Amino acid sequence: MIPFRNSLPYDIQMNDVYATECPFCGQAHVRLPLKPGEVAELRGGSRKRAVVFPCCHERLQLVDADADYLLADRPLDRK
Ligand SMILES: [Zn+2]
């Protein structure tokens, strides 16, 4: 069970994955270098995927996903 602090809300629009808000710099609606098919592979935690946020170049290791959240390997403490 991954703690809620590690979760990042996301949306899929067309063929792109957007973070609702960047946990590092606060930018809203950030398009992630991630495809919906890769989110599907994350679900269940069998695959891991690193993403670099285009807004501030912070790197995040994703370890799981569900229908609403991407789950990171560390807490995302929002300001
Ligand atoms: Zn950012």
mmCIF file with all atom_site columns, N, CA and C and ligand atoms in Angstrom:
data_model
loop_
_atom_site.group_PDB
_atom_site.id
_atom_site.type_symbol
_atom_site.label_atom_id
_atom_site.label_alt_id
_atom_site.label_comp_id
_atom_site.label_asym_id
_atom_site.label_entity_id
_atom_site.label_seq_id
_atom_site.pdbx_PDB_ins_code
_atom_site.Cartn_x
_atom_site.Cartn_y
_atom_site.Cartn_z
_atom_site.occupancy
_atom_site.B_iso_or_equiv
_atom_site.pdbx_formal_charge
_atom_site.auth_seq_id
_atom_site.auth_comp_id
_atom_site.auth_asym_id
_atom_site.auth_atom_id
_atom_site.pdbx_PDB_model_num
ATOM   1   N  N  . MET A 1 1  ? 0.859  -1.199 0.000   1.00 0.00 ? 1  MET A N  1
ATOM   2   C  CA . MET A 1 1  ? 0.000  0.000  0.000   1.00 0.00 ? 1  MET A CA 1
ATOM   3   C  C  . MET A 1 1  ? 0.885  1.236  0.000   1.00 0.00 ? 1  MET A C  1
ATOM   4   N  N  . ILE A 1 2  ? 0.720  2.045  -0.992  1.00 0.00 ? 2  ILE A N  1
ATOM   5   C  CA . ILE A 1 2  ? 1.523  3.264  -1.105  1.00 0.00 ? 2  ILE A CA 1
ATOM   6   C  C  . ILE A 1 2  ? 0.782  4.414  -0.420  1.00 0.00 ? 2  ILE A C  1
ATOM   7   N  N  . PRO A 1 3  ? 1.472  5.172  0.421   1.00 0.00 ? 3  PRO A N  1
ATOM   8   C  CA . PRO A 1 3  ? 0.783  6.259  1.126   1.00 0.00 ? 3  PRO A CA 1
ATOM   9   C  C  . PRO A 1 3  ? 0.265  7.320  0.178   1.00 0.00 ? 3  PRO A C  1
ATOM   10  N  N  . PHE A 1 4  ? -0.819 7.951  0.617   1.00 0.00 ? 4  PHE A N  1
ATOM   11  C  CA . PHE A 1 4  ? -1.458 8.971  -0.201  1.00 0.00 ? 4  PHE A CA 1
ATOM   12  C  C  . PHE A 1 4  ? -0.510 10.120 -0.512  1.00 0.00 ? 4  PHE A C  1
ATOM   13  N  N  . ARG A 1 5  ? 0.436  10.378 0.386   1.00 0.00 ? 5  ARG A N  1
ATOM   14  C  CA . ARG A 1 5  ? 1.396  11.469 0.158   1.00 0.00 ? 5  ARG A CA 1
ATOM   15  C  C  . ARG A 1 5  ? 2.199  11.263 -1.107  1.00 0.00 ? 5  ARG A C  1
ATOM   16  N  N  . ASN A 1 6  ? 2.306  10.026 -1.561  1.00 0.00 ? 6  ASN A N  1
ATOM   17  C  CA . ASN A 1 6  ? 3.092  9.727  -2.763  1.00 0.00 ? 6  ASN A CA 1
ATOM   18  C  C  . ASN A 1 6  ? 2.270  9.840  -4.038  1.00 0.00 ? 6  ASN A C  1
ATOM   19  N  N  . SER A 1 7  ? 1.027  10.245 -3.920  1.00 0.00 ? 7  SER A N  1
ATOM   20  C  CA . SER A 1 7  ? 0.154  10.204 -5.086  1.00 0.00 ? 7  SER A CA 1
ATOM   21  C  C  . SER A 1 7  ? 0.117  11.536 -5.831  1.00 0.00 ? 7  SER A C  1
ATOM   22  N  N  . LEU A 1 8  ? -0.031 11.416 -7.129  1.00 0.00 ? 8  LEU A N  1
ATOM   23  C  CA . LEU A 1 8  ? -0.051 12.580 -8.011  1.00 0.00 ? 8  LEU A CA 1
ATOM   24  C  C  . LEU A 1 8  ? -1.285 12.471 -8.910  1.00 0.00 ? 8  LEU A C  1
ATOM   25  N  N  . PRO A 1 9  ? -2.251 13.383 -8.744  1.00 0.00 ? 9  PRO A N  1
ATOM   26  C  CA . PRO A 1 9  ? -3.444 13.315 -9.585  1.00 0.00 ? 9  PRO A CA 1
ATOM   27  C  C  . PRO A 1 9  ? -3.098 13.554 -11.054 1.00 0.00 ? 9  PRO A C  1
ATOM   28  N  N  . TYR A 1 10 ? -3.765 12.816 -11.934 1.00 0.00 ? 10 TYR A N  1
ATOM   29  C  CA . TYR A 1 10 ? -3.494 12.996 -13.350 1.00 0.00 ? 10 TYR A CA 1
ATOM   30  C  C  . TYR A 1 10 ? -4.782 12.885 -14.162 1.00 0.00 ? 10 TYR A C  1
ATOM   31  N  N  . ASP A 1 11 ? -4.674 13.356 -15.405 1.00 0.00 ? 11 ASP A N  1
ATOM   32  C  CA . ASP A 1 11 ? -5.763 13.234 -16.373 1.00 0.00 ? 11 ASP A CA 1
ATOM   33  C  C  . ASP A 1 11 ? -5.182 12.758 -17.692 1.00 0.00 ? 11 ASP A C  1
ATOM   34  N  N  . ILE A 1 12 ? -5.969 12.007 -18.410 1.00 0.00 ? 12 ILE A N  1
ATOM   35  C  CA . ILE A 1 12 ? -5.601 11.662 -19.790 1.00 0.00 ? 12 ILE A CA 1
ATOM   36  C  C  . ILE A 1 12 ? -6.509 12.435 -20.731 1.00 0.00 ? 12 ILE A C  1
ATOM   37  N  N  . GLN A 1 13 ? -5.878 13.191 -21.638 1.00 0.00 ? 13 GLN A N  1
ATOM   38  C  CA . GLN A 1 13 ? -6.639 13.922 -22.650 1.00 0.00 ? 13 GLN A CA 1
ATOM   39  C  C  . GLN A 1 13 ? -6.059 13.572 -24.006 1.00 0.00 ? 13 GLN A C  1
ATOM   40  N  N  . MET A 1 14 ? -6.925 13.119 -24.877 1.00 0.00 ? 14 MET A N  1
ATOM   41  C  CA . MET A 1 14 ? -6.480 12.605 -26.162 1.00 0.00 ? 14 MET A CA 1
ATOM   42  C  C  . MET A 1 14 ? -5.445 11.520 -25.896 1.00 0.00 ? 14 MET A C  1
ATOM   43  N  N  . ASN A 1 15 ? -4.223 11.694 -26.408 1.00 0.00 ? 15 ASN A N  1
ATOM   44  C  CA . ASN A 1 15 ? -3.207 10.663 -26.190 1.00 0.00 ? 15 ASN A CA 1
ATOM   45  C  C  . ASN A 1 15 ? -2.101 11.167 -25.280 1.00 0.00 ? 15 ASN A C  1
ATOM   46  N  N  . ASP A 1 16 ? -2.430 12.136 -24.439 1.00 0.00 ? 16 ASP A N  1
ATOM   47  C  CA . ASP A 1 16 ? -1.433 12.719 -23.545 1.00 0.00 ? 16 ASP A CA 1
ATOM   48  C  C  . ASP A 1 16 ? -1.855 12.578 -22.086 1.00 0.00 ? 16 ASP A C  1
ATOM   49  N  N  . VAL A 1 17 ? -0.834 12.529 -21.230 1.00 0.00 ? 17 VAL A N  1
ATOM   50  C  CA . VAL A 1 17 ? -1.062 12.405 -19.793 1.00 0.00 ? 17 VAL A CA 1
ATOM   51  C  C  . VAL A 1 17 ? -0.646 13.721 -19.139 1.00 0.00 ? 17 VAL A C  1
ATOM   52  N  N  . TYR A 1 18 ? -1.542 14.280 -18.358 1.00 0.00 ? 18 TYR A N  1
ATOM   53  C  CA . TYR A 1 18 ? -1.285 15.559 -17.696 1.00 0.00 ? 18 TYR A CA 1
ATOM   54  C  C  . TYR A 1 18 ? -1.322 15.384 -16.191 1.00 0.00 ? 18 TYR A C  1
ATOM   55  N  N  . ALA A 1 19 ? -0.324 15.957 -15.505 1.00 0.00 ? 19 ALA A N  1
ATOM   56  C  CA . ALA A 1 19 ? -0.411 16.089 -14.054 1.00 0.00 ? 19 ALA A CA 1
ATOM   57  C  C  . ALA A 1 19 ? -1.294 17.298 -13.759 1.00 0.00 ? 19 ALA A C  1
ATOM   58  N  N  . THR A 1 20 ? -2.211 17.138 -12.825 1.00 0.00 ? 20 THR A N  1
ATOM   59  C  CA . THR A 1 20 ? -3.087 18.254 -12.468 1.00 0.00 ? 20 THR A CA 1
ATOM   60  C  C  . THR A 1 20 ? -2.265 19.446 -12.004 1.00 0.00 ? 20 THR A C  1
ATOM   61  N  N  . GLU A 1 21 ? -1.227 19.141 -11.227 1.00 0.00 ? 21 GLU A N  1
ATOM   62  C  CA . GLU A 1 21 ? -0.332 20.198 -10.745 1.00 0.00 ? 21 GLU A CA 1
ATOM   63  C  C  . GLU A 1 21 ? 1.034  19.587 -10.494 1.00 0.00 ? 21 GLU A C  1
ATOM   64  N  N  . CYS A 1 22 ? 2.073  20.308 -10.903 1.00 0.00 ? 22 CYS A N  1
ATOM   65  C  CA . CYS A 1 22 ? 3.430  19.827 -10.619 1.00 0.00 ? 22 CYS A CA 1
ATOM   66  C  C  . CYS A 1 22 ? 3.688  19.934 -9.117  1.00 0.00 ? 22 CYS A C  1
ATOM   67  N  N  . PRO A 1 23 ? 4.110  18.837 -8.465  1.00 0.00 ? 23 PRO A N  1
ATOM   68  C  CA . PRO A 1 23 ? 4.349  18.887 -7.019  1.00 0.00 ? 23 PRO A CA 1
ATOM   69  C  C  . PRO A 1 23 ? 5.624  19.650 -6.660  1.00 0.00 ? 23 PRO A C  1
ATOM   70  N  N  . PHE A 1 24 ? 6.439  19.955 -7.630  1.00 0.00 ? 24 PHE A N  1
ATOM   71  C  CA . PHE A 1 24 ? 7.726  20.602 -7.357  1.00 0.00 ? 24 PHE A CA 1
ATOM   72  C  C  . PHE A 1 24 ? 7.660  22.109 -7.540  1.00 0.00 ? 24 PHE A C  1
ATOM   73  N  N  . CYS A 1 25 ? 7.075  22.570 -8.640  1.00 0.00 ? 25 CYS A N  1
ATOM   74  C  CA . CYS A 1 25 ? 7.069  24.011 -8.906  1.00 0.00 ? 25 CYS A CA 1
ATOM   75  C  C  . CYS A 1 25 ? 5.662  24.600 -8.904  1.00 0.00 ? 25 CYS A C  1
ATOM   76  N  N  . GLY A 1 26 ? 4.636  23.730 -8.834  1.00 0.00 ? 26 GLY A N  1
ATOM   77  C  CA . GLY A 1 26 ? 3.277  24.225 -8.701  1.00 0.00 ? 26 GLY A CA 1
ATOM   78  C  C  . GLY A 1 26 ? 2.579  24.564 -10.003 1.00 0.00 ? 26 GLY A C  1
ATOM   79  N  N  . GLN A 1 27 ? 3.248  24.354 -11.116 1.00 0.00 ? 27 GLN A N  1
ATOM   80  C  CA . GLN A 1 27 ? 2.598  24.658 -12.400 1.00 0.00 ? 27 GLN A CA 1
ATOM   81  C  C  . GLN A 1 27 ? 1.387  23.748 -12.613 1.00 0.00 ? 27 GLN A C  1
ATOM   82  N  N  . ALA A 1 28 ? 0.313  24.351 -13.090 1.00 0.00 ? 28 ALA A N  1
ATOM   83  C  CA . ALA A 1 28 ? -0.916 23.600 -13.308 1.00 0.00 ? 28 ALA A CA 1
ATOM   84  C  C  . ALA A 1 28 ? -0.895 22.930 -14.679 1.00 0.00 ? 28 ALA A C  1
ATOM   85  N  N  . HIS A 1 29 ? -1.526 21.744 -14.736 1.00 0.00 ? 29 HIS A N  1
ATOM   86  C  CA . HIS A 1 29 ? -1.808 21.076 -15.994 1.00 0.00 ? 29 HIS A CA 1
ATOM   87  C  C  . HIS A 1 29 ? -0.529 20.875 -16.814 1.00 0.00 ? 29 HIS A C  1
ATOM   88  N  N  . VAL A 1 30 ? 0.347  20.056 -16.288 1.00 0.00 ? 30 VAL A N  1
ATOM   89  C  CA . VAL A 1 30 ? 1.642  19.807 -16.916 1.00 0.00 ? 30 VAL A CA 1
ATOM   90  C  C  . VAL A 1 30 ? 1.568  18.536 -17.752 1.00 0.00 ? 30 VAL A C  1
ATOM   91  N  N  . ARG A 1 31 ? 1.896  18.653 -19.030 1.00 0.00 ? 31 ARG A N  1
ATOM   92  C  CA . ARG A 1 31 ? 1.908  17.473 -19.880 1.00 0.00 ? 31 ARG A CA 1
ATOM   93  C  C  . ARG A 1 31 ? 3.161  16.648 -19.601 1.00 0.00 ? 31 ARG A C  1
ATOM   94  N  N  . LEU A 1 32 ? 2.959  15.406 -19.237 1.00 0.00 ? 32 LEU A N  1
ATOM   95  C  CA . LEU A 1 32 ? 4.073  14.544 -18.849 1.00 0.00 ? 32 LEU A CA 1
ATOM   96  C  C  . LEU A 1 32 ? 4.594  13.766 -20.046 1.00 0.00 ? 32 LEU A C  1
ATOM   97  N  N  . PRO A 1 33 ? 5.884  13.455 -20.026 1.00 0.00 ? 33 PRO A N  1
ATOM   98  C  CA . PRO A 1 33 ? 6.453  12.626 -21.101 1.00 0.00 ? 33 PRO A CA 1
ATOM   99  C  C  . PRO A 1 33 ? 6.096  11.160 -20.887 1.00 0.00 ? 33 PRO A C  1
ATOM   100 N  N  . LEU A 1 34 ? 4.817  10.885 -20.992 1.00 0.00 ? 34 LEU A N  1
ATOM   101 C  CA . LEU A 1 34 ? 4.271  9.582  -20.628 1.00 0.00 ? 34 LEU A CA 1
ATOM   102 C  C  . LEU A 1 34 ? 3.039  9.369  -21.502 1.00 0.00 ? 34 LEU A C  1
ATOM   103 N  N  . LYS A 1 35 ? 2.852  8.152  -21.962 1.00 0.00 ? 35 LYS A N  1
ATOM   104 C  CA . LYS A 1 35 ? 1.688  7.854  -22.787 1.00 0.00 ? 35 LYS A CA 1
ATOM   105 C  C  . LYS A 1 35 ? 0.660  7.066  -21.969 1.00 0.00 ? 35 LYS A C  1
ATOM   106 N  N  . PRO A 1 36 ? -0.601 7.154  -22.358 1.00 0.00 ? 36 PRO A N  1
ATOM   107 C  CA . PRO A 1 36 ? -1.626 6.398  -21.627 1.00 0.00 ? 36 PRO A CA 1
ATOM   108 C  C  . PRO A 1 36 ? -1.305 4.912  -21.528 1.00 0.00 ? 36 PRO A C  1
ATOM   109 N  N  . GLY A 1 37 ? -0.697 4.351  -22.550 1.00 0.00 ? 37 GLY A N  1
ATOM   110 C  CA . GLY A 1 37 ? -0.334 2.935  -22.500 1.00 0.00 ? 37 GLY A CA 1
ATOM   111 C  C  . GLY A 1 37 ? 0.701  2.646  -21.424 1.00 0.00 ? 37 GLY A C  1
ATOM   112 N  N  . GLU A 1 38 ? 1.563  3.626  -21.165 1.00 0.00 ? 38 GLU A N  1
ATOM   113 C  CA . GLU A 1 38 ? 2.571  3.446  -20.110 1.00 0.00 ? 38 GLU A CA 1
ATOM   114 C  C  . GLU A 1 38 ? 1.945  3.557  -18.726 1.00 0.00 ? 38 GLU A C  1
ATOM   115 N  N  . VAL A 1 39 ? 0.917  4.406  -18.603 1.00 0.00 ? 39 VAL A N  1
ATOM   116 C  CA . VAL A 1 39 ? 0.173  4.457  -17.343 1.00 0.00 ? 39 VAL A CA 1
ATOM   117 C  C  . VAL A 1 39 ? -0.485 3.104  -17.090 1.00 0.00 ? 39 VAL A C  1
ATOM   118 N  N  . ALA A 1 40 ? -1.035 2.515  -18.143 1.00 0.00 ? 40 ALA A N  1
ATOM   119 C  CA . ALA A 1 40 ? -1.672 1.202  -18.011 1.00 0.00 ? 40 ALA A CA 1
ATOM   120 C  C  . ALA A 1 40 ? -0.662 0.159  -17.546 1.00 0.00 ? 40 ALA A C  1
ATOM   121 N  N  . GLU A 1 41 ? 0.579  0.272  -18.034 1.00 0.00 ? 41 GLU A N  1
ATOM   122 C  CA . GLU A 1 41 ? 1.611  -0.687 -17.614 1.00 0.00 ? 41 GLU A CA 1
ATOM   123 C  C  . GLU A 1 41 ? 2.009  -0.497 -16.156 1.00 0.00 ? 41 GLU A C  1
ATOM   124 N  N  . LEU A 1 42 ? 1.899  0.754  -15.676 1.00 0.00 ? 42 LEU A N  1
ATOM   125 C  CA . LEU A 1 42 ? 2.228  1.022  -14.272 1.00 0.00 ? 42 LEU A CA 1
ATOM   126 C  C  . LEU A 1 42 ? 1.187  0.421  -13.333 1.00 0.00 ? 42 LEU A C  1
ATOM   127 N  N  . ARG A 1 43 ? -0.033 0.350  -13.814 1.00 0.00 ? 43 ARG A N  1
ATOM   128 C  CA . ARG A 1 43 ? -1.119 -0.102 -12.939 1.00 0.00 ? 43 ARG A CA 1
ATOM   129 C  C  . ARG A 1 43 ? -0.858 -1.518 -12.469 1.00 0.00 ? 43 ARG A C  1
ATOM   130 N  N  . GLY A 1 44 ? -0.985 -1.685 -11.157 1.00 0.00 ? 44 GLY A N  1
ATOM   131 C  CA . GLY A 1 44 ? -0.679 -2.972 -10.570 1.00 0.00 ? 44 GLY A CA 1
ATOM   132 C  C  . GLY A 1 44 ? 0.746  -3.064 -10.076 1.00 0.00 ? 44 GLY A C  1
ATOM   133 N  N  . GLY A 1 45 ? 1.571  -2.089 -10.438 1.00 0.00 ? 45 GLY A N  1
ATOM   134 C  CA . GLY A 1 45 ? 2.910  -2.008 -9.879  1.00 0.00 ? 45 GLY A CA 1
ATOM   135 C  C  . GLY A 1 45 ? 3.916  -2.970 -10.470 1.00 0.00 ? 45 GLY A C  1
ATOM   136 N  N  . SER A 1 46 ? 3.593  -3.578 -11.612 1.00 0.00 ? 46 SER A N  1
ATOM   137 C  CA . SER A 1 46 ? 4.538  -4.536 -12.180 1.00 0.00 ? 46 SER A CA 1
ATOM   138 C  C  . SER A 1 46 ? 5.644  -3.855 -12.976 1.00 0.00 ? 46 SER A C  1
ATOM   139 N  N  . ARG A 1 47 ? 5.403  -2.634 -13.411 1.00 0.00 ? 47 ARG A N  1
ATOM   140 C  CA . ARG A 1 47 ? 6.414  -1.883 -14.141 1.00 0.00 ? 47 ARG A CA 1
ATOM   141 C  C  . ARG A 1 47 ? 6.686  -0.573 -13.414 1.00 0.00 ? 47 ARG A C  1
ATOM   142 N  N  . LYS A 1 48 ? 7.891  -0.057 -13.587 1.00 0.00 ? 48 LYS A N  1
ATOM   143 C  CA . LYS A 1 48 ? 8.232  1.253  -13.061 1.00 0.00 ? 48 LYS A CA 1
ATOM   144 C  C  . LYS A 1 48 ? 8.652  2.146  -14.217 1.00 0.00 ? 48 LYS A C  1
ATOM   145 N  N  . ARG A 1 49 ? 8.540  3.450  -13.977 1.00 0.00 ? 49 ARG A N  1
ATOM   146 C  CA . ARG A 1 49 ? 8.828  4.378  -15.069 1.00 0.00 ? 49 ARG A CA 1
ATOM   147 C  C  . ARG A 1 49 ? 9.283  5.690  -14.448 1.00 0.00 ? 49 ARG A C  1
ATOM   148 N  N  . ALA A 1 50 ? 10.408 6.203  -14.910 1.00 0.00 ? 50 ALA A N  1
ATOM   149 C  CA . ALA A 1 50 ? 10.863 7.520  -14.464 1.00 0.00 ? 50 ALA A CA 1
ATOM   150 C  C  . ALA A 1 50 ? 10.342 8.565  -15.440 1.00 0.00 ? 50 ALA A C  1
ATOM   151 N  N  . VAL A 1 51 ? 9.877  9.689  -14.904 1.00 0.00 ? 51 VAL A N  1
ATOM   152 C  CA . VAL A 1 51 ? 9.482  10.806 -15.760 1.00 0.00 ? 51 VAL A CA 1
ATOM   153 C  C  . VAL A 1 51 ? 10.219 12.054 -15.292 1.00 0.00 ? 51 VAL A C  1
ATOM   154 N  N  . VAL A 1 52 ? 10.505 12.926 -16.245 1.00 0.00 ? 52 VAL A N  1
ATOM   155 C  CA . VAL A 1 52 ? 11.094 14.223 -15.948 1.00 0.00 ? 52 VAL A CA 1
ATOM   156 C  C  . VAL A 1 52 ? 10.040 15.275 -16.279 1.00 0.00 ? 52 VAL A C  1
ATOM   157 N  N  . PHE A 1 53 ? 9.725  16.090 -15.289 1.00 0.00 ? 53 PHE A N  1
ATOM   158 C  CA . PHE A 1 53 ? 8.717  17.127 -15.521 1.00 0.00 ? 53 PHE A CA 1
ATOM   159 C  C  . PHE A 1 53 ? 9.285  18.184 -16.461 1.00 0.00 ? 53 PHE A C  1
ATOM   160 N  N  . PRO A 1 54 ? 8.552  18.537 -17.507 1.00 0.00 ? 54 PRO A N  1
ATOM   161 C  CA . PRO A 1 54 ? 9.068  19.521 -18.470 1.00 0.00 ? 54 PRO A CA 1
ATOM   162 C  C  . PRO A 1 54 ? 9.138  20.933 -17.892 1.00 0.00 ? 54 PRO A C  1
ATOM   163 N  N  . CYS A 1 55 ? 8.353  21.210 -16.858 1.00 0.00 ? 55 CYS A N  1
ATOM   164 C  CA . CYS A 1 55 ? 8.291  22.574 -16.308 1.00 0.00 ? 55 CYS A CA 1
ATOM   165 C  C  . CYS A 1 55 ? 9.548  22.922 -15.511 1.00 0.00 ? 55 CYS A C  1
ATOM   166 N  N  . CYS A 1 56 ? 10.032 21.994 -14.688 1.00 0.00 ? 56 CYS A N  1
ATOM   167 C  CA . CYS A 1 56 ? 11.144 22.330 -13.793 1.00 0.00 ? 56 CYS A CA 1
ATOM   168 C  C  . CYS A 1 56 ? 12.233 21.262 -13.818 1.00 0.00 ? 56 CYS A C  1
ATOM   169 N  N  . HIS A 1 57 ? 12.073 20.266 -14.704 1.00 0.00 ? 57 HIS A N  1
ATOM   170 C  CA . HIS A 1 57 ? 13.082 19.229 -14.911 1.00 0.00 ? 57 HIS A CA 1
ATOM   171 C  C  . HIS A 1 57 ? 13.332 18.381 -13.688 1.00 0.00 ? 57 HIS A C  1
ATOM   172 N  N  . GLU A 1 58 ? 12.368 18.339 -12.783 1.00 0.00 ? 58 GLU A N  1
ATOM   173 C  CA . GLU A 1 58 ? 12.480 17.420 -11.651 1.00 0.00 ? 58 GLU A CA 1
ATOM   174 C  C  . GLU A 1 58 ? 12.163 16.008 -12.137 1.00 0.00 ? 58 GLU A C  1
ATOM   175 N  N  . ARG A 1 59 ? 12.889 15.048 -11.590 1.00 0.00 ? 59 ARG A N  1
ATOM   176 C  CA . ARG A 1 59 ? 12.715 13.667 -11.984 1.00 0.00 ? 59 ARG A CA 1
ATOM   177 C  C  . ARG A 1 59 ? 11.931 12.926 -10.898 1.00 0.00 ? 59 ARG A C  1
ATOM   178 N  N  . LEU A 1 60 ? 11.030 12.082 -11.353 1.00 0.00 ? 60 LEU A N  1
ATOM   179 C  CA . LEU A 1 60 ? 10.195 11.332 -10.425 1.00 0.00 ? 60 LEU A CA 1
ATOM   180 C  C  . LEU A 1 60 ? 10.108 9.882  -10.888 1.00 0.00 ? 60 LEU A C  1
ATOM   181 N  N  . GLN A 1 61 ? 10.294 8.988  -9.941  1.00 0.00 ? 61 GLN A N  1
ATOM   182 C  CA . GLN A 1 61 ? 10.151 7.562  -10.249 1.00 0.00 ? 61 GLN A CA 1
ATOM   183 C  C  . GLN A 1 61 ? 8.718  7.138  -9.936  1.00 0.00 ? 61 GLN A C  1
ATOM   184 N  N  . LEU A 1 62 ? 8.010  6.697  -10.947 1.00 0.00 ? 62 LEU A N  1
ATOM   185 C  CA . LEU A 1 62 ? 6.643  6.214  -10.763 1.00 0.00 ? 62 LEU A CA 1
ATOM   186 C  C  . LEU A 1 62 ? 6.672  4.707  -10.573 1.00 0.00 ? 62 LEU A C  1
ATOM   187 N  N  . VAL A 1 63 ? 5.915  4.246  -9.588  1.00 0.00 ? 63 VAL A N  1
ATOM   188 C  CA . VAL A 1 63 ? 5.952  2.823  -9.259  1.00 0.00 ? 63 VAL A CA 1
ATOM   189 C  C  . VAL A 1 63 ? 4.586  2.149  -9.381  1.00 0.00 ? 63 VAL A C  1
ATOM   190 N  N  . ASP A 1 64 ? 3.523  2.955  -9.523  1.00 0.00 ? 64 ASP A N  1
ATOM   191 C  CA . ASP A 1 64 ? 2.193  2.365  -9.609  1.00 0.00 ? 64 ASP A CA 1
ATOM   192 C  C  . ASP A 1 64 ? 1.242  3.453  -10.106 1.00 0.00 ? 64 ASP A C  1
ATOM   193 N  N  . ALA A 1 65 ? 0.037  3.047  -10.432 1.00 0.00 ? 65 ALA A N  1
ATOM   194 C  CA . ALA A 1 65 ? -0.977 4.005  -10.868 1.00 0.00 ? 65 ALA A CA 1
ATOM   195 C  C  . ALA A 1 65 ? -2.342 3.393  -10.642 1.00 0.00 ? 65 ALA A C  1
ATOM   196 N  N  . ASP A 1 66 ? -3.334 4.271  -10.465 1.00 0.00 ? 66 ASP A N  1
ATOM   197 C  CA . ASP A 1 66 ? -4.713 3.796  -10.535 1.00 0.00 ? 66 ASP A CA 1
ATOM   198 C  C  . ASP A 1 66 ? -5.467 4.723  -11.482 1.00 0.00 ? 66 ASP A C  1
ATOM   199 N  N  . ALA A 1 67 ? -6.768 4.719  -11.419 1.00 0.00 ? 67 ALA A N  1
ATOM   200 C  CA . ALA A 1 67 ? -7.549 5.479  -12.392 1.00 0.00 ? 67 ALA A CA 1
ATOM   201 C  C  . ALA A 1 67 ? -7.386 6.989  -12.226 1.00 0.00 ? 67 ALA A C  1
ATOM   202 N  N  . ASP A 1 68 ? -6.982 7.432  -11.045 1.00 0.00 ? 68 ASP A N  1
ATOM   203 C  CA . ASP A 1 68 ? -6.921 8.870  -10.755 1.00 0.00 ? 68 ASP A CA 1
ATOM   204 C  C  . ASP A 1 68 ? -5.535 9.371  -10.399 1.00 0.00 ? 68 ASP A C  1
ATOM   205 N  N  . TYR A 1 69 ? -4.665 8.477  -9.950  1.00 0.00 ? 69 TYR A N  1
ATOM   206 C  CA . TYR A 1 69 ? -3.382 8.914  -9.402  1.00 0.00 ? 69 TYR A CA 1
ATOM   207 C  C  . TYR A 1 69 ? -2.223 8.114  -9.982  1.00 0.00 ? 69 TYR A C  1
ATOM   208 N  N  . LEU A 1 70 ? -1.131 8.831  -10.181 1.00 0.00 ? 70 LEU A N  1
ATOM   209 C  CA . LEU A 1 70 ? 0.157  8.181  -10.375 1.00 0.00 ? 70 LEU A CA 1
ATOM   210 C  C  . LEU A 1 70 ? 0.814  8.102  -9.003  1.00 0.00 ? 70 LEU A C  1
ATOM   211 N  N  . LEU A 1 71 ? 1.537  7.030  -8.745  1.00 0.00 ? 71 LEU A N  1
ATOM   212 C  CA . LEU A 1 71 ? 2.142  6.851  -7.435  1.00 0.00 ? 71 LEU A CA 1
ATOM   213 C  C  . LEU A 1 71 ? 3.651  6.851  -7.562  1.00 0.00 ? 71 LEU A C  1
ATOM   214 N  N  . ALA A 1 72 ? 4.300  7.692  -6.763  1.00 0.00 ? 72 ALA A N  1
ATOM   215 C  CA . ALA A 1 72 ? 5.743  7.848  -6.810  1.00 0.00 ? 72 ALA A CA 1
ATOM   216 C  C  . ALA A 1 72 ? 6.396  7.051  -5.694  1.00 0.00 ? 72 ALA A C  1
ATOM   217 N  N  . ASP A 1 73 ? 7.716  6.899  -5.796  1.00 0.00 ? 73 ASP A N  1
ATOM   218 C  CA . ASP A 1 73 ? 8.440  6.127  -4.788  1.00 0.00 ? 73 ASP A CA 1
ATOM   219 C  C  . ASP A 1 73 ? 8.838  6.987  -3.589  1.00 0.00 ? 73 ASP A C  1
ATOM   220 N  N  . ARG A 1 74 ? 8.386  8.234  -3.558  1.00 0.00 ? 74 ARG A N  1
ATOM   221 C  CA . ARG A 1 74 ? 8.699  9.105  -2.420  1.00 0.00 ? 74 ARG A CA 1
ATOM   222 C  C  . ARG A 1 74 ? 7.561  10.095 -2.211  1.00 0.00 ? 74 ARG A C  1
ATOM   223 N  N  . PRO A 1 75 ? 7.473  10.665 -1.010  1.00 0.00 ? 75 PRO A N  1
ATOM   224 C  CA . PRO A 1 75 ? 6.387  11.610 -0.731  1.00 0.00 ? 75 PRO A CA 1
ATOM   225 C  C  . PRO A 1 75 ? 6.496  12.861 -1.585  1.00 0.00 ? 75 PRO A C  1
ATOM   226 N  N  . LEU A 1 76 ? 5.343  13.353 -1.997  1.00 0.00 ? 76 LEU A N  1
ATOM   227 C  CA . LEU A 1 76 ? 5.285  14.591 -2.777  1.00 0.00 ? 76 LEU A CA 1
ATOM   228 C  C  . LEU A 1 76 ? 4.629  15.624 -1.891  1.00 0.00 ? 76 LEU A C  1
ATOM   229 N  N  . ASP A 1 77 ? 5.437  16.310 -1.128  1.00 0.00 ? 77 ASP A N  1
ATOM   230 C  CA . ASP A 1 77 ? 4.875  17.262 -0.188  1.00 0.00 ? 77 ASP A CA 1
ATOM   231 C  C  . ASP A 1 77 ? 4.632  18.598 -0.887  1.00 0.00 ? 77 ASP A C  1
ATOM   232 N  N  . ARG A 1 78 ? 3.363  18.874 -1.043  1.00 0.00 ? 78 ARG A N  1
ATOM   233 C  CA . ARG A 1 78 ? 2.990  20.099 -1.738  1.00 0.00 ? 78 ARG A CA 1
ATOM   234 C  C  . ARG A 1 78 ? 3.088  21.274 -0.774  1.00 0.00 ? 78 ARG A C  1
ATOM   235 N  N  . LYS A 1 79 ? 3.442  22.396 -1.358  1.00 0.00 ? 79 LYS A N  1
ATOM   236 C  CA . LYS A 1 79 ? 3.592  23.603 -0.531  1.00 0.00 ? 79 LYS A CA 1
ATOM   237 C  C  . LYS A 1 79 ? 2.204  24.186 -0.231  1.00 0.00 ? 79 LYS A C  1
HETATM 238 ZN ZN . ZN  B 2 .  ? 7.385  21.635 -12.226 1.00 0.00 ? 1  ZN  B ZN 1
#
